[in-house]
JSON list of C-alpha atoms in Angstrom, two decimals:
[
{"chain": "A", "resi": 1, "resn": "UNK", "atom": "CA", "xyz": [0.00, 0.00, 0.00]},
{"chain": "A", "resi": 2, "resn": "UNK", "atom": "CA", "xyz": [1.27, 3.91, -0.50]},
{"chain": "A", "resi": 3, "resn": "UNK", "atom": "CA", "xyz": [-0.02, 6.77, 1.55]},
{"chain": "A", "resi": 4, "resn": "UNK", "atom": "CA", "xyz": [0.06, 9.99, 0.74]},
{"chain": "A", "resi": 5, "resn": "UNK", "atom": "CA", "xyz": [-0.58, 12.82, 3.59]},
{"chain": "A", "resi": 6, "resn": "UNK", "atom": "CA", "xyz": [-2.18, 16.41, 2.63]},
{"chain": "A", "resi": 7, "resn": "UNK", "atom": "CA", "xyz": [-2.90, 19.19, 4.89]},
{"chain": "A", "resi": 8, "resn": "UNK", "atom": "CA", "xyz": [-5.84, 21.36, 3.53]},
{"chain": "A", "resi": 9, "resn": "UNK", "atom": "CA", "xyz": [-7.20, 24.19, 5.85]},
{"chain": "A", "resi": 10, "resn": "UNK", "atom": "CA", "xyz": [-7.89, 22.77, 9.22]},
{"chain": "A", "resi": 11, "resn": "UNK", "atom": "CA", "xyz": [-8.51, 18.76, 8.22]},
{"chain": "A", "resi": 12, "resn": "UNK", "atom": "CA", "xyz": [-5.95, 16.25, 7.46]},
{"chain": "A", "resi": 13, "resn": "UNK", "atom": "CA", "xyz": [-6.37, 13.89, 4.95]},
{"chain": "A", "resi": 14, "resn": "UNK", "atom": "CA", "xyz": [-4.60, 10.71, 4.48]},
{"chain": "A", "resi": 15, "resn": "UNK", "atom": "CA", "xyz": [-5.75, 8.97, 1.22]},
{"chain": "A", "resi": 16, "resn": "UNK", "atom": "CA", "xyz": [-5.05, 5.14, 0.95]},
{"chain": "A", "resi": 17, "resn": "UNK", "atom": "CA", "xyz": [-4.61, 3.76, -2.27]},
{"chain": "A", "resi": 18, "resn": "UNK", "atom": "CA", "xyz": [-4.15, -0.08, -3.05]},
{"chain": "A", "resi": 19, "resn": "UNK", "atom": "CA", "xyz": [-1.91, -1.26, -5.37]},
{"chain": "A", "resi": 20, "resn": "UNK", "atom": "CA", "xyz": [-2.06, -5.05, -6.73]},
{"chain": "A", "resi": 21, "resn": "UNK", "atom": "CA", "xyz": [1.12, -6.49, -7.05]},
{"chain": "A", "resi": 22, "resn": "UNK", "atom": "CA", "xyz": [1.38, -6.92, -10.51]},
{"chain": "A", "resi": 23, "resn": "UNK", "atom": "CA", "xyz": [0.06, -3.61, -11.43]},
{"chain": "A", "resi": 24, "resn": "UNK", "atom": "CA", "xyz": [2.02, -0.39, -11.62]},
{"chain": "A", "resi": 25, "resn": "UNK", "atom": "CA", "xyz": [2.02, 1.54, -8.77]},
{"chain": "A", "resi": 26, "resn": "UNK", "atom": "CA", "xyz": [-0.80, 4.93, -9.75]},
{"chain": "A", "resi": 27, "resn": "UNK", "atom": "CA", "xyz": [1.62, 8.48, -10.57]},
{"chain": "A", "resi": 28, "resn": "UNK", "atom": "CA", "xyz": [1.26, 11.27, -7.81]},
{"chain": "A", "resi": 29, "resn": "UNK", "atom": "CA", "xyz": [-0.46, 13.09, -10.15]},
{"chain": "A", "resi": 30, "resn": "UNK", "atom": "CA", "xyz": [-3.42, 10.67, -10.43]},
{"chain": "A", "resi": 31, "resn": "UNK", "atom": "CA", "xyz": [-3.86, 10.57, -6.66]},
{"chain": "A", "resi": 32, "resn": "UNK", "atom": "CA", "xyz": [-4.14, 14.16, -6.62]},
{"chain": "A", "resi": 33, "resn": "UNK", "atom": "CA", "xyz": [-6.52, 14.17, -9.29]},
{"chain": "A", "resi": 34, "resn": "UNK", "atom": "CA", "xyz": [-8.97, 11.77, -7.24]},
{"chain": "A", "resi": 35, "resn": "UNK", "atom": "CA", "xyz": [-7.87, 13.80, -4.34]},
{"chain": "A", "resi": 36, "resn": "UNK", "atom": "CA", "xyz": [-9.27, 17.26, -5.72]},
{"chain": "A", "resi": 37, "resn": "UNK", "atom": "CA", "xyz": [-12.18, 15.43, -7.21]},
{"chain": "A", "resi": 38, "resn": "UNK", "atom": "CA", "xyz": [-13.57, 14.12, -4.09]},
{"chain": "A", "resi": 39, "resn": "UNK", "atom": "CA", "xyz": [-13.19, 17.62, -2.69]},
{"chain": "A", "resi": 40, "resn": "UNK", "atom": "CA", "xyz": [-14.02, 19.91, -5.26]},
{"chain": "A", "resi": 41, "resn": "UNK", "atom": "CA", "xyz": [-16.68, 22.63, -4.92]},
{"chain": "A", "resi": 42, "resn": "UNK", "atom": "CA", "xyz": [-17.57, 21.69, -1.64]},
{"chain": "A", "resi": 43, "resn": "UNK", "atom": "CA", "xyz": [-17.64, 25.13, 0.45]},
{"chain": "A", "resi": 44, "resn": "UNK", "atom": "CA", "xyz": [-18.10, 24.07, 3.65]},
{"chain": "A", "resi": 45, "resn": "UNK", "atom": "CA", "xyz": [-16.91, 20.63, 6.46]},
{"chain": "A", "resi": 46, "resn": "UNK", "atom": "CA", "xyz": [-18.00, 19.93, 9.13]},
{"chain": "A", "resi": 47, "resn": "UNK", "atom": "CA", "xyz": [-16.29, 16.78, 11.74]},
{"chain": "A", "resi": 48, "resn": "UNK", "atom": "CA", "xyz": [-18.57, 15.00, 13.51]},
{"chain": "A", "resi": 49, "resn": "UNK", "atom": "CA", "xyz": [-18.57, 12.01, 15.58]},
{"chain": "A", "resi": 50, "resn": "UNK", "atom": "CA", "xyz": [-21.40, 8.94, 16.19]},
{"chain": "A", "resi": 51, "resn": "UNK", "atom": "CA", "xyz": [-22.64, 9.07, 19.41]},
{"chain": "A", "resi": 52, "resn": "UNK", "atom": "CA", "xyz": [-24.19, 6.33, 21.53]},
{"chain": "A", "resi": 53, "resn": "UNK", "atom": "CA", "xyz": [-27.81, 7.17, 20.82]},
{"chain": "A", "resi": 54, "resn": "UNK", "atom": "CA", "xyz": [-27.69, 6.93, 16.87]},
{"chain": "A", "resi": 55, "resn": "UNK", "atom": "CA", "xyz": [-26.77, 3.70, 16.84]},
{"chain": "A", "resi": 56, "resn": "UNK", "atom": "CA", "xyz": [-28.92, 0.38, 16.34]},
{"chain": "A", "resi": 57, "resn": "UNK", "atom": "CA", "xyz": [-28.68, -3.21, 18.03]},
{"chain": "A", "resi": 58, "resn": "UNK", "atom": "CA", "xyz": [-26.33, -3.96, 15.16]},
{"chain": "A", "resi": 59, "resn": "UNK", "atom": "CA", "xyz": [-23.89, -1.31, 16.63]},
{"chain": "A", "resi": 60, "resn": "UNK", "atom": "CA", "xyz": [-23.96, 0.56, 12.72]},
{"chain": "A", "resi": 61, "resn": "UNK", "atom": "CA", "xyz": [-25.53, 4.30, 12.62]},
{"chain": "A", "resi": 62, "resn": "UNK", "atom": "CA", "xyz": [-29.12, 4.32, 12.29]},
{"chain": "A", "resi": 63, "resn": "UNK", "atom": "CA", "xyz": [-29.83, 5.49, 8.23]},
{"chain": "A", "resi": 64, "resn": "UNK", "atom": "CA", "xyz": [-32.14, 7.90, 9.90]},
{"chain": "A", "resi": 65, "resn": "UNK", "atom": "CA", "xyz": [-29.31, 9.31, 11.38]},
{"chain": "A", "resi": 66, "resn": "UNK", "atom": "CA", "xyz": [-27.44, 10.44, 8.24]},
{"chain": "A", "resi": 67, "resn": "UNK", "atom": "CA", "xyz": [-30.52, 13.01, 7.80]},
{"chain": "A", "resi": 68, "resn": "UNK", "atom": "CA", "xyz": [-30.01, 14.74, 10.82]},
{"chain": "A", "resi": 69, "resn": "UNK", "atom": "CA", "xyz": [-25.79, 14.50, 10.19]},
{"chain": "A", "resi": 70, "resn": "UNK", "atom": "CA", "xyz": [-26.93, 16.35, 6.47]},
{"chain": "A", "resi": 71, "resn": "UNK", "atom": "CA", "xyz": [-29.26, 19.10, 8.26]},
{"chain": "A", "resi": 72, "resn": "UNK", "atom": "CA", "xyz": [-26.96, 19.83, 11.01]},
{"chain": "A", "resi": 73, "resn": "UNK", "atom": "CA", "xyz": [-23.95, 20.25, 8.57]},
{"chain": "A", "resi": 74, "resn": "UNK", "atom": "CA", "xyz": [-27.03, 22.39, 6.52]},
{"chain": "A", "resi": 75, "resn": "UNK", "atom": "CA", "xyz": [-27.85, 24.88, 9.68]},
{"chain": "A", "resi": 76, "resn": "UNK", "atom": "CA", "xyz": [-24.18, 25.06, 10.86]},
{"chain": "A", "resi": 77, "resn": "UNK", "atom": "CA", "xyz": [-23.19, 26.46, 6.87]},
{"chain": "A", "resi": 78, "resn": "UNK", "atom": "CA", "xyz": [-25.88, 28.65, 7.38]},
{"chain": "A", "resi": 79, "resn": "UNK", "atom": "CA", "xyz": [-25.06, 29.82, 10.40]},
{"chain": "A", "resi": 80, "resn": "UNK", "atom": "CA", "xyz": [-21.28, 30.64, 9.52]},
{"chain": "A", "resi": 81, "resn": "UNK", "atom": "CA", "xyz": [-22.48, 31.96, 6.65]},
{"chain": "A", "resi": 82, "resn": "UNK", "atom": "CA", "xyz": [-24.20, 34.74, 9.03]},
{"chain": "A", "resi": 83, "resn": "UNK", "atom": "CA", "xyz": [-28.04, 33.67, 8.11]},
{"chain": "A", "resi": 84, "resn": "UNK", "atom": "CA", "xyz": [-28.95, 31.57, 11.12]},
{"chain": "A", "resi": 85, "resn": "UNK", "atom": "CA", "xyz": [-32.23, 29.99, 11.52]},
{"chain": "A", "resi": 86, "resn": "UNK", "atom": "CA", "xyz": [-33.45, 32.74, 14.14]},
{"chain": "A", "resi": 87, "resn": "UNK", "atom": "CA", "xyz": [-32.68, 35.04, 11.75]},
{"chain": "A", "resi": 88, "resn": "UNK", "atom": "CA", "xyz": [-34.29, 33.94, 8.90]},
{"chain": "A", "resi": 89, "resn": "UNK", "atom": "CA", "xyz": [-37.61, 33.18, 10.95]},
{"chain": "A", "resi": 90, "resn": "UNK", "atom": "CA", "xyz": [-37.43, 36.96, 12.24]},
{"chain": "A", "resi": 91, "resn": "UNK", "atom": "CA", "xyz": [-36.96, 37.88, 8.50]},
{"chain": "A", "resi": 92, "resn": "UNK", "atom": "CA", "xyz": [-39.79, 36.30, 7.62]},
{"chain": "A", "resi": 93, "resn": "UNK", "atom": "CA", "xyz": [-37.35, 33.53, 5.27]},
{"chain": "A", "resi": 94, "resn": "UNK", "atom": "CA", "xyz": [-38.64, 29.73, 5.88]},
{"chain": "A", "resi": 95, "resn": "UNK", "atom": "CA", "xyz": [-36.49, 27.52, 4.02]},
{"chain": "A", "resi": 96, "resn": "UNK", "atom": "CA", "xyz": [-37.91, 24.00, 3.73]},
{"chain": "A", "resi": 97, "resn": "UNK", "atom": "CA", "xyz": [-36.62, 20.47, 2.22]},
{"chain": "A", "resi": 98, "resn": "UNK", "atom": "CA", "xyz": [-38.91, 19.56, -0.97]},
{"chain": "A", "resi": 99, "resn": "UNK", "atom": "CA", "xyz": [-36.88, 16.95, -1.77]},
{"chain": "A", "resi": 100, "resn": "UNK", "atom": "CA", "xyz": [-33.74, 14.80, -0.91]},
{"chain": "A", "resi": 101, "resn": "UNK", "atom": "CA", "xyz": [-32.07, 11.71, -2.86]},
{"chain": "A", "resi": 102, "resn": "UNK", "atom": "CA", "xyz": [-29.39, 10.16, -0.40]},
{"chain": "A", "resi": 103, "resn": "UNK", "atom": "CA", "xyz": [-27.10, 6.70, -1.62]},
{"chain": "A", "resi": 104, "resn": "UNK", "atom": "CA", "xyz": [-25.75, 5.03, 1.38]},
{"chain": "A", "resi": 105, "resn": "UNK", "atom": "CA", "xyz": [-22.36, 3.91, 0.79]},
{"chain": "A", "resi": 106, "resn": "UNK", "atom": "CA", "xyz": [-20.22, 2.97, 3.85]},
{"chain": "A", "resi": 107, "resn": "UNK", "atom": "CA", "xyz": [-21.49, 2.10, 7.42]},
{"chain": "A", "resi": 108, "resn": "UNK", "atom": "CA", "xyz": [-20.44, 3.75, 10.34]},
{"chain": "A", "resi": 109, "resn": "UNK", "atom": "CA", "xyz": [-19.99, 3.05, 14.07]},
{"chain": "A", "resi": 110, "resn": "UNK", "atom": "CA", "xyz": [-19.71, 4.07, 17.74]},
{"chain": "A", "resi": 111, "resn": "UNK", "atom": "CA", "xyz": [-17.41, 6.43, 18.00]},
{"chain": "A", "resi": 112, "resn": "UNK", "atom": "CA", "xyz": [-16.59, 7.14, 14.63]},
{"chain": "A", "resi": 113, "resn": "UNK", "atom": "CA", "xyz": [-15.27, 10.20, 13.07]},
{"chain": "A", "resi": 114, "resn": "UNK", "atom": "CA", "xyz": [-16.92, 11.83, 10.35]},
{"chain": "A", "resi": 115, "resn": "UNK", "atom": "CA", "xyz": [-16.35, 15.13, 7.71]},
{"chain": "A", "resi": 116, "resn": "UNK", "atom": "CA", "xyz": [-19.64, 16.17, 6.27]},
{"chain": "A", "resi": 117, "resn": "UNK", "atom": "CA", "xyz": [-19.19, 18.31, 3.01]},
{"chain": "A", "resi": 118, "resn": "UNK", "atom": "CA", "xyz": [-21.57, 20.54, 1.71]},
{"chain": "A", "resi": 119, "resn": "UNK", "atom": "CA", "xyz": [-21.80, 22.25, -2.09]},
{"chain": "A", "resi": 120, "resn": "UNK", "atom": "CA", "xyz": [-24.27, 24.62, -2.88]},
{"chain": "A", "resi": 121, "resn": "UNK", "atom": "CA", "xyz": [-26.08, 26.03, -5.89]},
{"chain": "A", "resi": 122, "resn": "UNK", "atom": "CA", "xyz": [-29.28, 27.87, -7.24]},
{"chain": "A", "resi": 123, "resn": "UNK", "atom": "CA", "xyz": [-31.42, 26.07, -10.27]},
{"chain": "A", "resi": 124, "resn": "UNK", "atom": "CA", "xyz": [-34.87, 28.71, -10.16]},
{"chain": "A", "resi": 125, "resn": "UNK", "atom": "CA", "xyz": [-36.17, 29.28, -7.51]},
{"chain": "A", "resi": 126, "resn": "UNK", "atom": "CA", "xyz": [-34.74, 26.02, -5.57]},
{"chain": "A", "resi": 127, "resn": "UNK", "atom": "CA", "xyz": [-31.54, 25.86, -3.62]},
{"chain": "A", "resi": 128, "resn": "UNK", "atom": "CA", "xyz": [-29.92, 22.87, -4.26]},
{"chain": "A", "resi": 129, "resn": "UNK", "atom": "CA", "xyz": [-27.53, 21.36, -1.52]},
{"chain": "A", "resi": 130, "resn": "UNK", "atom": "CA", "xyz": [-24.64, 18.35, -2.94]},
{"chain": "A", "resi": 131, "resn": "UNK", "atom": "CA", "xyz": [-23.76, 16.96, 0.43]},
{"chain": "A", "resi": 132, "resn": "UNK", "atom": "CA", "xyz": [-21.54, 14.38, 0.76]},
{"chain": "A", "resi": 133, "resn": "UNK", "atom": "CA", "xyz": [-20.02, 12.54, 4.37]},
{"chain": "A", "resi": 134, "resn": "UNK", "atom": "CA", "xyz": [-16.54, 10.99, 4.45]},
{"chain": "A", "resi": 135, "resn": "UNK", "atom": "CA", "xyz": [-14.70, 8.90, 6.90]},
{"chain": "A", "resi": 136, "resn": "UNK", "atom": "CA", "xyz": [-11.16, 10.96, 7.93]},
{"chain": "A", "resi": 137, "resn": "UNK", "atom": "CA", "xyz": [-9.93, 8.70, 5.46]},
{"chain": "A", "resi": 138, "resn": "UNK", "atom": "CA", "xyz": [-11.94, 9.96, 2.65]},
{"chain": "A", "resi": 139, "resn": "UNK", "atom": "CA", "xyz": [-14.39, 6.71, 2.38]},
{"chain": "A", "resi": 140, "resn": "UNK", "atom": "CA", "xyz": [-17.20, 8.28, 1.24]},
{"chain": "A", "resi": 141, "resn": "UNK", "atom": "CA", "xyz": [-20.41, 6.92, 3.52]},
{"chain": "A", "resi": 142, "resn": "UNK", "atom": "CA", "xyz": [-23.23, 8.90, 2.27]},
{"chain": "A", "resi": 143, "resn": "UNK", "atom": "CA", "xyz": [-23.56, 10.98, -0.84]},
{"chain": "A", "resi": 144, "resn": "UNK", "atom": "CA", "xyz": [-27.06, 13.19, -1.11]},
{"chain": "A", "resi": 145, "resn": "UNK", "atom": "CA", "xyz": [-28.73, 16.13, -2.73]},
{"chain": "A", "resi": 146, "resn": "UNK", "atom": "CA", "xyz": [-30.93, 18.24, -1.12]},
{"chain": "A", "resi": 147, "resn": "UNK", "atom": "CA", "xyz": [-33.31, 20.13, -2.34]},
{"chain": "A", "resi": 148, "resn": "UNK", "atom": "CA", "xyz": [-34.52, 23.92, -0.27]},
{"chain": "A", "resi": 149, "resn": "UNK", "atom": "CA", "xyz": [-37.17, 25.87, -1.54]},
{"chain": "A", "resi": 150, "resn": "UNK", "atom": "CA", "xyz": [-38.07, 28.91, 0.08]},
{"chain": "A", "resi": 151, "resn": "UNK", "atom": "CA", "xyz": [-40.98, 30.61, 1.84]},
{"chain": "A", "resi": 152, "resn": "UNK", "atom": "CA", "xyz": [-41.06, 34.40, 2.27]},
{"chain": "A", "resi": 153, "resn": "UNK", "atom": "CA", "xyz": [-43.61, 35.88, 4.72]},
{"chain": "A", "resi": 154, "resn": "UNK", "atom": "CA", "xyz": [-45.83, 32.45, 4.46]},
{"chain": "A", "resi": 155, "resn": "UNK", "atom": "CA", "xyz": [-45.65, 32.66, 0.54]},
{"chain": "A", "resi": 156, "resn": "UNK", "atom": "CA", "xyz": [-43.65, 30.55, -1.36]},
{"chain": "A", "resi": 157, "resn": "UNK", "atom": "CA", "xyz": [-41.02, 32.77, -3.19]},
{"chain": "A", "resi": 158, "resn": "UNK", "atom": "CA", "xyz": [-38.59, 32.71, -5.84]},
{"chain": "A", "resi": 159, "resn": "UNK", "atom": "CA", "xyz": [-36.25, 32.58, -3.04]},
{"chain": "A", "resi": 160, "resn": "UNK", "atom": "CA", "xyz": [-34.35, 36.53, -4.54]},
{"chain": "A", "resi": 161, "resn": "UNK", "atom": "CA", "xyz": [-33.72, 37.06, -0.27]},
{"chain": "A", "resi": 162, "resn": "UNK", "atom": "CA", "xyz": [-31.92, 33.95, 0.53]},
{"chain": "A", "resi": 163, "resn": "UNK", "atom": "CA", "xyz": [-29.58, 34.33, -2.89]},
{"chain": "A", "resi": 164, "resn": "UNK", "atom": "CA", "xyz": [-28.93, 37.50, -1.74]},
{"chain": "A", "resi": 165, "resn": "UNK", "atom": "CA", "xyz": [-27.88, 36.05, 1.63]},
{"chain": "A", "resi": 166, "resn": "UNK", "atom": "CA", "xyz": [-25.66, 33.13, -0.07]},
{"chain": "A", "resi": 167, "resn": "UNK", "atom": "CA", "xyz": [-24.46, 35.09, -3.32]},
{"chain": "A", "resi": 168, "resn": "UNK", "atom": "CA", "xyz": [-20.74, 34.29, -1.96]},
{"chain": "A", "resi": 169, "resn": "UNK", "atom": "CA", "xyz": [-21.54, 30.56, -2.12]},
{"chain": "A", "resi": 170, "resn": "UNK", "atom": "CA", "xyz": [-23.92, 30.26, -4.60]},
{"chain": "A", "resi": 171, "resn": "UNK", "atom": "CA", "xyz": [-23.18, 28.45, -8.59]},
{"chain": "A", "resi": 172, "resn": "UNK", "atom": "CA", "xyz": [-25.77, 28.89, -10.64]},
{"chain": "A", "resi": 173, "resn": "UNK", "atom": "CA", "xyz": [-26.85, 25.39, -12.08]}
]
């Protein structure tokens, strides 16, 4: 096996790759071309950790879980990105899931680490969220999309007041 250490912002990656004996071992450049793929666009992480409670019998995370891992990750961006929940309700901005599409990939268990990712980008009026979790490793475990749309005032809007809000983070689909 060959590892390769990066230090990006405040994580630390350590990317595994597997070689089969008779193969040639992959060139630098193709590990950091995986590397930057599985972390491209994504303009926000977040480490978390399983705790006791989201786990089943089986001692694996609950897939219920992984929702409220997304959302967190979701309110914490938002948050950072100074437009906290609070202050959209006193705004009069409700933002609210119409849709999300999540693959589960890897299991995780007590105790485990986690780095959920988050991408985000306008198509119309609805907000559309690419989240992804990793282990530290850089296993992916869940990949989802998440669709926002937005009320304003008890109306459902075109959502102009929350682009405003995320016009730093927002590609246009």
């Amino acid at each position: 096996m060959q590892y390769i250490v990066l230090k990006i912002t405040r994580f630390l990656y350590t990317l595994t790759v597997k070689v089969p004996k008779h193969r040639k071992k992959p060139h630098l450049a193709e590990i950091l071309r995986i590397f930057v793929i599985m972390n491209s666009d994504y303009i926000y992480e977040l480490p978390l950790k399983v705790r006791d409670y989201e786990v089943d019998a089986e001692g694996i995370v609950n897939n219920a879980n992984y929702l409220h891992y997304l959302e967190h990750t979701r309110h914490e961006f938002c948050e950072q990105a100074g437009l906290s929940f609070r202050t959209m309700r006193e705004r009069g901005l409700t933002p609210v899931v119409s849709r999300i599409e999540i693959k589960y990939l890897h299991s995780l268990g007590l105790g485990d680490s986690m780095v959920s990712k988050l991408a985000m980008s306008r198509r119309g009026p609805v907000f559309v969220f690419r989240q992804d979790i990793y282990t530290p490793s850089g296993e992916p475990v869940v990949k989802a999309t998440v669709d926002i749309a937005c009320y304003e005032n008890g109306r459902l809007s075109r959502g102009e007041t929350l682009a405003e809000a995320f016009a730093l983070y927002l590609k246009q689909e």
